[in-house]
Short mmCIF file of C-alpha atoms and ligand atoms in Angstrom, two decimals:
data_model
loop_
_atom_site.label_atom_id
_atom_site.label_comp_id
_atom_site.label_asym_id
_atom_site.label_seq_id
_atom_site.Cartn_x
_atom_site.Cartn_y
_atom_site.Cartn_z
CA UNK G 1 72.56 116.50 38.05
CA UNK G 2 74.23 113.21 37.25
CA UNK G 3 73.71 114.04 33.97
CA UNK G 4 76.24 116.65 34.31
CA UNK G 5 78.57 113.98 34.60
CA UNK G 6 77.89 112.36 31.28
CA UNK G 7 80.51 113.36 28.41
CA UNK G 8 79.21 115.56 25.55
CA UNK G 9 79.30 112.97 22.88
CA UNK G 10 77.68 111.07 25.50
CA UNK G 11 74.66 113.31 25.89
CA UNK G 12 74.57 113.80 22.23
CA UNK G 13 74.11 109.90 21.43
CA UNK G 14 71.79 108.85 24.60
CA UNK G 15 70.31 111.64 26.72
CA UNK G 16 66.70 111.90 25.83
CA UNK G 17 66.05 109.00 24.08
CA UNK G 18 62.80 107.46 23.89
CA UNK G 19 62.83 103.90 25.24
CA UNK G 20 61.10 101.58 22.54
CA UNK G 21 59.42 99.09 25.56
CA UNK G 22 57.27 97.20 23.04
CA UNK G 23 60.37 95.83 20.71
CA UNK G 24 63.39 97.22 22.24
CA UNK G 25 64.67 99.11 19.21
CA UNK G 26 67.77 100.82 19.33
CA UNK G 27 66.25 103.98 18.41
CA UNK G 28 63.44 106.26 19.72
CA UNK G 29 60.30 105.28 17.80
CA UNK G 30 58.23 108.38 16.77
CA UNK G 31 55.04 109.19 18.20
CA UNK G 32 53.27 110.95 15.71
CA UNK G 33 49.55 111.46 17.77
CA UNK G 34 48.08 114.13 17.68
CA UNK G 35 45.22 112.67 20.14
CA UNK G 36 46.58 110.78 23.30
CA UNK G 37 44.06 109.34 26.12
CA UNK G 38 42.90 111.87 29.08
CA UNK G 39 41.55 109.47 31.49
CA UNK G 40 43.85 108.35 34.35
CA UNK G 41 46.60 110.00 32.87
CA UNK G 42 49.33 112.30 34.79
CA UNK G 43 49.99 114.21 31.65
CA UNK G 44 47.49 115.57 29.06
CA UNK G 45 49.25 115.28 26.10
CA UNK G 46 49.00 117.12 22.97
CA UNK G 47 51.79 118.70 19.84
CA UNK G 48 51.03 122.18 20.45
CA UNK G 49 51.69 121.74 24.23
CA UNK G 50 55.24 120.72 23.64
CA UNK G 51 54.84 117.30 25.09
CA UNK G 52 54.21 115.11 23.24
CA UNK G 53 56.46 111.85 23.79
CA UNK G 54 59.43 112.57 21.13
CA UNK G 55 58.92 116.53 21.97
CA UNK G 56 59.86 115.90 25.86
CA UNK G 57 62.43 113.46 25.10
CA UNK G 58 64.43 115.54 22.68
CA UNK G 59 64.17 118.43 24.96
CA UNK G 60 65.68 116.89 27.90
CA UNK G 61 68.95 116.02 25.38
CA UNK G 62 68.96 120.18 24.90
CA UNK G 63 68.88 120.79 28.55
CA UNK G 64 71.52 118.37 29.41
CA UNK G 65 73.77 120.23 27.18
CA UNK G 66 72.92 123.71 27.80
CA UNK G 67 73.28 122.66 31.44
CA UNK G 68 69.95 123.24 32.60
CA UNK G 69 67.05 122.39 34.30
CA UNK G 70 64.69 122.51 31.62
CA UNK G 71 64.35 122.82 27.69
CA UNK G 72 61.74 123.23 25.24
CA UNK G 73 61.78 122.91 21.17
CA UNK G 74 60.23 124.97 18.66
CA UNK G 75 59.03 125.32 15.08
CA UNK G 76 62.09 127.53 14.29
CA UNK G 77 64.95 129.71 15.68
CA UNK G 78 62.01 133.13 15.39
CA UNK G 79 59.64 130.87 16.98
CA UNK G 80 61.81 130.31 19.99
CA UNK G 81 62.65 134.17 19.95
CA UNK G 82 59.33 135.52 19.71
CA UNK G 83 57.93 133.16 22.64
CA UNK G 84 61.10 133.62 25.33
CA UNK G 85 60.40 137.77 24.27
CA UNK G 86 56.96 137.65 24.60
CA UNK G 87 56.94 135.69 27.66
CA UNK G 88 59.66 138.09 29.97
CA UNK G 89 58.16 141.58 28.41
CA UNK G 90 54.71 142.84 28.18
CA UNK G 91 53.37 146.16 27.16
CA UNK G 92 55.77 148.94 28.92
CA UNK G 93 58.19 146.91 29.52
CA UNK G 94 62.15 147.86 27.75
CA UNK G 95 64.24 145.38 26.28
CA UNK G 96 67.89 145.96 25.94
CA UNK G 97 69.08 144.37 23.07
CA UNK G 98 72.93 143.78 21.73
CA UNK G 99 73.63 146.17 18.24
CA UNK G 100 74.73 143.29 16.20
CA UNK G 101 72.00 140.85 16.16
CA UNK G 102 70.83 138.46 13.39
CA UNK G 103 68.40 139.99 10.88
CA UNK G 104 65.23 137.77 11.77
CA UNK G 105 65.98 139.09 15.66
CA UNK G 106 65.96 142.53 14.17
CA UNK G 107 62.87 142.66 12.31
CA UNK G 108 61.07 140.86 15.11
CA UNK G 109 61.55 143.51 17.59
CA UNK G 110 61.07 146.56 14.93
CA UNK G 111 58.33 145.29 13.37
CA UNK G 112 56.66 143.97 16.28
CA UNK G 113 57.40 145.43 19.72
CA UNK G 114 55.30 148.63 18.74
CA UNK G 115 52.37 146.70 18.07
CA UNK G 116 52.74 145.56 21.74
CA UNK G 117 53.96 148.85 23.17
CA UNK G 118 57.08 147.26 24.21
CA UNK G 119 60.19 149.42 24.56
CA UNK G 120 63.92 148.77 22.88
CA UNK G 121 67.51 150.11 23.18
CA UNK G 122 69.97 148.74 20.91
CA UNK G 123 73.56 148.70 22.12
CA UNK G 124 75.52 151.32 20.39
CA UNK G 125 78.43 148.68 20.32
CA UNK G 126 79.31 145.51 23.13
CA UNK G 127 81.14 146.32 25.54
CA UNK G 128 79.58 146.12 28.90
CA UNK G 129 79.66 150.27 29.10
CA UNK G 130 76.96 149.94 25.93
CA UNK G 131 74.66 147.53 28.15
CA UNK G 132 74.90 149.55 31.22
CA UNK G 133 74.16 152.90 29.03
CA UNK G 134 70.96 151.25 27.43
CA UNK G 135 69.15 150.31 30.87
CA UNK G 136 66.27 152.42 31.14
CA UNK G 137 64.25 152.03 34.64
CA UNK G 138 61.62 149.79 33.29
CA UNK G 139 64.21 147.25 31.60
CA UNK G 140 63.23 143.66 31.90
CA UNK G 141 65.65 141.52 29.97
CA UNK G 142 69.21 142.33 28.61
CA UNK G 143 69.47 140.06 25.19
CA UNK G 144 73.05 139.19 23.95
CA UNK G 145 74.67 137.18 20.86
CA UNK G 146 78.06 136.51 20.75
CA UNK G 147 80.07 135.67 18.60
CA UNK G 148 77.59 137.87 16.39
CA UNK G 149 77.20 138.10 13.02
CA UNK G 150 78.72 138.24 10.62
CA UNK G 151 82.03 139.94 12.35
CA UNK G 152 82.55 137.33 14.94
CA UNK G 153 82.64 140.12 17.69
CA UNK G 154 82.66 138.41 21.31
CA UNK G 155 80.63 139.69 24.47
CA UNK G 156 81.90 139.50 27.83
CA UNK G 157 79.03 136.57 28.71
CA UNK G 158 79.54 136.73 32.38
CA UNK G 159 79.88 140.92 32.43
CA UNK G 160 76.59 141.18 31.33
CA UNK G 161 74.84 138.38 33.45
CA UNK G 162 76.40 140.08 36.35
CA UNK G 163 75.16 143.48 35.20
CA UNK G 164 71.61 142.03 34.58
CA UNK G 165 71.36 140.58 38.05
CA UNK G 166 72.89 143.69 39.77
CA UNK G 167 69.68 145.65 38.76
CA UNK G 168 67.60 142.50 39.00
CA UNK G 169 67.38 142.13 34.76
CA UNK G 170 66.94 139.21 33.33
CA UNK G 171 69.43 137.97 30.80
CA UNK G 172 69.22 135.54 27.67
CA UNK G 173 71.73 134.95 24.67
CA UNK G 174 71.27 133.49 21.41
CA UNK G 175 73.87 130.31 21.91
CA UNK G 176 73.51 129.13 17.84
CA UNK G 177 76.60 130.36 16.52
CA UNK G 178 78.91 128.89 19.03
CA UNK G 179 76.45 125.55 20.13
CA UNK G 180 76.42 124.09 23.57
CA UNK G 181 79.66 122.60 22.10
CA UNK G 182 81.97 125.53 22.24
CA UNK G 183 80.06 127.65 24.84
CA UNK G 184 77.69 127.34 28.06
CA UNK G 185 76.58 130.77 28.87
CA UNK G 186 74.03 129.08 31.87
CA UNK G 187 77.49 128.45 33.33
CA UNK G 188 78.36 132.00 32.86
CA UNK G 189 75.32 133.22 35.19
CA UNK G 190 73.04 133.85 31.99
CA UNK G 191 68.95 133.15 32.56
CA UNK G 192 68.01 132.19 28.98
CA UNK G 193 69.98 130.24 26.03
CA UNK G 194 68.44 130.75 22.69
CA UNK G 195 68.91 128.40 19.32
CA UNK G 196 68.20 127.87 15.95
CA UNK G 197 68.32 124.36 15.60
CA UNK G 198 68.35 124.98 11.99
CA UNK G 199 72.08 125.43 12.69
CA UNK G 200 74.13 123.17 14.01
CA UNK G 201 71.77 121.36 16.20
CA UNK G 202 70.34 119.69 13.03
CA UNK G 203 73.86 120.35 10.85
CA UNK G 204 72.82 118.89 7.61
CA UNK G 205 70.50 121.89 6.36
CA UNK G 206 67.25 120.40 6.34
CA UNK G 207 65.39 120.82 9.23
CA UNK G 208 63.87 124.29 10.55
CA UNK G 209 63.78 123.98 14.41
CA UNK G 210 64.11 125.70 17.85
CA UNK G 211 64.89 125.46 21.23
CA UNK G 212 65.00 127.84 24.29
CA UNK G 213 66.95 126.11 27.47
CA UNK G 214 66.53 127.46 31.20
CA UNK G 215 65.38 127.03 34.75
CA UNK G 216 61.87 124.67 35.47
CA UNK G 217 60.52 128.12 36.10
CA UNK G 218 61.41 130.19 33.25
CA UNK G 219 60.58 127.32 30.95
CA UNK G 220 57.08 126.96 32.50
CA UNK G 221 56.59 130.73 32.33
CA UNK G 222 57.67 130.69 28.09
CA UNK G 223 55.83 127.76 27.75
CA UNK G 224 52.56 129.19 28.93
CA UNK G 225 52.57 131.68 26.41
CA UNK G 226 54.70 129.17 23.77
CA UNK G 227 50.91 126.94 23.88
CA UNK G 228 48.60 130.71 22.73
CA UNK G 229 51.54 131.05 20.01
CA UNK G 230 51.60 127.99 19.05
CA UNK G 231 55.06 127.74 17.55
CA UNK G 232 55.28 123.56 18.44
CA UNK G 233 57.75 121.39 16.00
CA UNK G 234 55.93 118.56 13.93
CA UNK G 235 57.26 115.31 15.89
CA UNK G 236 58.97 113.95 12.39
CA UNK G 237 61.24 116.58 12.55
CA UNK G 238 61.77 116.00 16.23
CA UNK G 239 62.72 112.72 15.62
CA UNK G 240 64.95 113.82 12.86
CA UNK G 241 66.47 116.53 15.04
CA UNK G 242 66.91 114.04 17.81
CA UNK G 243 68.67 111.81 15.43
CA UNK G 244 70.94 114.73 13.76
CA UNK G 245 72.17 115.73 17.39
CA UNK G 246 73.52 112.51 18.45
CA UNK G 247 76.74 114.00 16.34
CA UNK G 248 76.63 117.50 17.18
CA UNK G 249 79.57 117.01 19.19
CA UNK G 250 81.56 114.86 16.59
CA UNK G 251 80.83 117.19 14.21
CA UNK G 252 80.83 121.02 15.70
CA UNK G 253 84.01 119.83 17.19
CA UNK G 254 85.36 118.76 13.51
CA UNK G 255 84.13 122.03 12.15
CA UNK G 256 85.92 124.18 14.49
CA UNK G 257 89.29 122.46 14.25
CA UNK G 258 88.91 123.05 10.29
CA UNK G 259 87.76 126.86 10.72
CA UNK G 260 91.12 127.30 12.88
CA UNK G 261 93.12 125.69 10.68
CA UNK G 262 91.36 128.05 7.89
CA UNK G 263 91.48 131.39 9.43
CA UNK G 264 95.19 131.11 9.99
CA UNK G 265 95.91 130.09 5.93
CA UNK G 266 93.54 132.33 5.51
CA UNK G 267 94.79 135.03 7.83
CA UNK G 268 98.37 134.88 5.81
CA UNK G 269 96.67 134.97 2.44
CA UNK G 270 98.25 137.38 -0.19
CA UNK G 271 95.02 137.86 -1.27
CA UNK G 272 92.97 138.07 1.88
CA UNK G 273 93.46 141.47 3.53
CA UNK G 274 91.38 140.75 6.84
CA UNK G 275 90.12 137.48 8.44
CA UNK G 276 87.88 138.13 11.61
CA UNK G 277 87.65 134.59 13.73
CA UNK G 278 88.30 134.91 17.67
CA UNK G 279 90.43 131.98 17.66
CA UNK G 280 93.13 134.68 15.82
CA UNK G 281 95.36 136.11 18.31
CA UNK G 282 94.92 139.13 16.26
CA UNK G 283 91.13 139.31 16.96
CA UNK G 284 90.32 142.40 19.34
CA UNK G 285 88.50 140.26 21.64
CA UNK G 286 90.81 136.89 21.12
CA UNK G 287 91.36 136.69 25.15
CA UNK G 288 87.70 137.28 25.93
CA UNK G 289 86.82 134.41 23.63
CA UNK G 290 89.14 132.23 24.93
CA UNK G 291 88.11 132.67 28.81
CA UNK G 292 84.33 132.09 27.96
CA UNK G 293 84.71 129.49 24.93
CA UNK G 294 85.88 126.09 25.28
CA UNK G 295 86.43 126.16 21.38
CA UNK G 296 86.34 129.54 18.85
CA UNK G 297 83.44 127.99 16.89
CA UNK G 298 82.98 127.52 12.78
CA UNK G 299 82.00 130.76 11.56
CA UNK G 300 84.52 133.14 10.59
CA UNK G 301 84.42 136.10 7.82
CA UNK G 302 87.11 137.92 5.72
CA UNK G 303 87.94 140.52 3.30
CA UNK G 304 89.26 139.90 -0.31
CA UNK G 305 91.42 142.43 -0.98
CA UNK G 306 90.28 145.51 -3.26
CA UNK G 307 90.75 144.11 -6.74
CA UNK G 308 88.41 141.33 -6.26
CA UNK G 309 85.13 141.26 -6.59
CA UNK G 310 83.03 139.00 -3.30
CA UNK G 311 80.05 138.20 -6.61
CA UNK G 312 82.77 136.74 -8.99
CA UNK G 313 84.68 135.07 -6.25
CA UNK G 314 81.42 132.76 -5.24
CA UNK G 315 80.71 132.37 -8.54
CA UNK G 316 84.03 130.46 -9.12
CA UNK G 317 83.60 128.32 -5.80
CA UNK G 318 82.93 124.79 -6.91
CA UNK G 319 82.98 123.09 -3.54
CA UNK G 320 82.07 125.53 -1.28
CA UNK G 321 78.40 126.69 -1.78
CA UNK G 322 77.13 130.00 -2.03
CA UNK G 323 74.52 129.92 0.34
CA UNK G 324 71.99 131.62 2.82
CA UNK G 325 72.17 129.43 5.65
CA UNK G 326 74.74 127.94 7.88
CA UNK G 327 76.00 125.15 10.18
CA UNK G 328 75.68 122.67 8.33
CA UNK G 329 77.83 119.56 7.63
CA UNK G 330 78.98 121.72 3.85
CA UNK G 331 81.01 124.59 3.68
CA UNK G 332 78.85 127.87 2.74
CA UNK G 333 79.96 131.35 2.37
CA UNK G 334 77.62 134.25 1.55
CA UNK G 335 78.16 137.64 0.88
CA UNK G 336 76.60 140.13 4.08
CA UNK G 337 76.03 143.50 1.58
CA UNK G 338 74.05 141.11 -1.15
CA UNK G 339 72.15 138.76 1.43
CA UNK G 340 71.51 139.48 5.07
CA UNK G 341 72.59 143.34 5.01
CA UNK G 342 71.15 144.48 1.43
CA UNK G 343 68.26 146.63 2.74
CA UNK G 344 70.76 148.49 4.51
CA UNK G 345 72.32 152.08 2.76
CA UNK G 346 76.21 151.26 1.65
CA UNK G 347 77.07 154.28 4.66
CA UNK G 348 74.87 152.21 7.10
CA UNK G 349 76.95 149.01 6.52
CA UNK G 350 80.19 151.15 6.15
CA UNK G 351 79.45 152.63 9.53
CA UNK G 352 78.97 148.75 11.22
CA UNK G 353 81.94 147.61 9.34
CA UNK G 354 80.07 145.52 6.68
CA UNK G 355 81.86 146.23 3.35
CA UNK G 356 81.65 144.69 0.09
CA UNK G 357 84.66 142.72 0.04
CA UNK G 358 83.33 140.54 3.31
CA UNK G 359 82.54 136.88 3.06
CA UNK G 360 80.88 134.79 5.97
CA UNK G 361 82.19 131.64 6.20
CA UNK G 362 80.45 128.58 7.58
CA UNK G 363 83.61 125.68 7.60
CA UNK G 364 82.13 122.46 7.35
CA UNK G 365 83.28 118.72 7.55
CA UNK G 366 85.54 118.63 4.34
CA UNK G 367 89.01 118.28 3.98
CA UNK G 368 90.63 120.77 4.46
CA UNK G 369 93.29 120.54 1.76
CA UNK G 370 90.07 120.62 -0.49
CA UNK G 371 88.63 124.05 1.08
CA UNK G 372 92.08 125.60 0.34
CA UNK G 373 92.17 124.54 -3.20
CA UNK G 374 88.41 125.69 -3.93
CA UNK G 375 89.47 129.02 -2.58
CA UNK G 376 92.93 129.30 -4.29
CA UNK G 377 91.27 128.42 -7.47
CA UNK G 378 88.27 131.36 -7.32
CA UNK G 379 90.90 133.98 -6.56
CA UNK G 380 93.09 132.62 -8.93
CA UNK G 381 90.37 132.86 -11.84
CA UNK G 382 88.77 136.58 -10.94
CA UNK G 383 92.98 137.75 -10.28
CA UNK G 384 94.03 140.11 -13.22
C1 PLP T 401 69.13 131.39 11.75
C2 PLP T 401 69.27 132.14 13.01
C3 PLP T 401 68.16 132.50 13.78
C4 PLP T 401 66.74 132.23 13.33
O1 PLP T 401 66.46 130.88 13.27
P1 PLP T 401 65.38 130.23 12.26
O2 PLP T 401 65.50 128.78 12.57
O3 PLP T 401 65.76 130.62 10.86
O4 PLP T 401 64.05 130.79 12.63
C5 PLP T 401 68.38 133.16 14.97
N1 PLP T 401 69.63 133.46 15.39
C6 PLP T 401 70.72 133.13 14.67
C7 PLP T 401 72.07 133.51 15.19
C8 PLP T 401 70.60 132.46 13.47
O5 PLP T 401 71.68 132.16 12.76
#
């Protein structure tokens, strides 16, 4: 509890570190057995049990700042996913699951969930009337993600917890667009927090990592079906992670401050016809975001307007990378209709309110004077 106390930044940097007792290094050393003693010991160690030395460490940093009892890390954001699913529904068991999810989340349940005769409702949209609508009597777990992707809608956080535990459902949320940074949803009366660490838990776009963070007793419960899965994170890359989050704070904090600044030059573009961030005033949800979020995050998407074309536009970027993934320290954009929502029909994205002049933006660290001339300059060169 004391940890509680601790400052973000101060978390980031020291919470979880591994104490180096033989030569009193600054930094965690990194365990990297795969074979620790058995005899005498109070924990049997081993990767795939999510324990090993640098594994427990790091996890106790994620806890600390998802305000919880307990954490554990994963191979990737699906890995962490799958396991937390697996472990809260078993065969005839319904999930109710938020519309506007990310892809991976998507595919997992589709392609999956009939294989283990589980049941699944998607939302048809997020307001808490879509949640309450989708409960079917055998529901076990009401899974949310806000703000979504890639409009930036925003879910009432502590609606839904309340609606999970008046009907005794449990509730989880995937936390990686926003970060323990900008949003606590634990604090909001939510069971389960969900990452990719991928994002901005590792923030430089090269590590692939997970983490779920909840009560000793869910965590045990995932965790006992996390070891038949097998989904553990090599301990280099734990070490690696552990090192990258020591500036989460600094830098989701410096990421968000440019994204604001952004969608508002943005927002008055000439050229820009619609900006969707929930730090906008004009953003349905803006008061929503700002009761539940302690910042609006550093995602945001908008619209060129109709005589540009989203493939030229990247093309001309020089600074800002066209790019999958997101969160990290660089600027990305992508476009939804030619990455993440291609397989769908042009009516299926029209109907979600995906068109083809929408580009995700992930701000990162630059300056910002820079990110406004890299933009001015693409629409300038594709402008007739
Ligand atoms: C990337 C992502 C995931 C999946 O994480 P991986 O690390 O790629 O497995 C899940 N949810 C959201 C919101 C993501 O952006």
């Amino acid at each position: 509890m004391s940890k509680e106390k601790l400052g973000l930044n101060t978390i980031c940097t020291h919470i979880g570190e591994v104490k180096d007792e033989q030569f009193k290094g600054a930094v965690s050393p990194m365990y990297l057995s795969s074979s620790y003693e058995f005899l005498d010991v109070d924990v049997k160690r081993y990767p795939r049990y999510f324990n090993t030395p640098n594994q427990e460490f790091l996890s106790k940093k994620i806890a600390a700042l998802e305000h919880t009892e307990a954490a554990m890390i994963f191979g990737s954001g699906m890995a962490a996913i799958s396991t937390m699913f697996l472990a809260f529904l078993k065969q005839g068991d319904h999930l109710v699951v938020q519309n506007t999810l990310y892809g991976g989340t998507v595919n997992f349940i589709k392609e999956e969930f009939p294989k283990y005769g589980i049941e699944y409702t998607f939302t048809s949209g997020y307001t808490i009337e879509a949640f309450e609508a989708a409960i079917q009597p055998n529901t076990k777990l009401i899974h949310i993600e806000t703000p979504s992707n890639p409009l930036m809608t925003i879910t009432d956080i502590k609606a839904v917890a309340l609606l999970g535990k008046s009907k005794s459902i449990y509730t989880s949320i995937d936390n990686t667009f926003a970060s323990p940074v900008n949003q606590n949803p634990i604090d909001m009366g939510i069971d389960m927090v969900m990452h990719s660490a991928t994002k901005y838990f590792g923030g430089h776009s090269d590590i692939c990592a997970g983490a779920v963070a909840s009560s000793e007793e869910h965590i045990l419960r995932i965790w006992n079906v996390g070891k038949n899965l097998g989904g553990s994170l090599s301990d280099m890359t734990v070490w690696m992670l552990e090192r990258s989050m020591k500036t989460l704070g600094l830098r989701v904090k410096a990421q968000t401050k440019n994204a604001m600044k952004l969608a508002k030059w943005l927002n008055k573009h000439p050229k820009i016809s619609k900006v969707n961030y929930p730090g906008l005033k004009s953003h349905p949800e803006y008061k929503l975001a700002k009761s539940q979020m302690k910042g609006f995050g550093a995602m945001l998407s908008f619209e060129l307007s109709e005589d540009l074309e989203s493939y030229k536009f990247q093309k001309e970027l020089n600074l800002i990378k066209s790019s999958m993934s997101l969160a990290g320290v660089e600027s990305t954009m992508l476009s939804p209709h030619l990455t993440s929502h291609a397989l769908l029909t042009q009516q299926e994205r029209n109907a979600i309110g995906i068109s083809d002049q929408l580009i995700r933006f992930s701000v990162g660290i630059e300056d910002i004077k820079d990110l406004k001339r890299d933009i001015d300059k693409a629409i300038n060169a594709i402008s007739k």
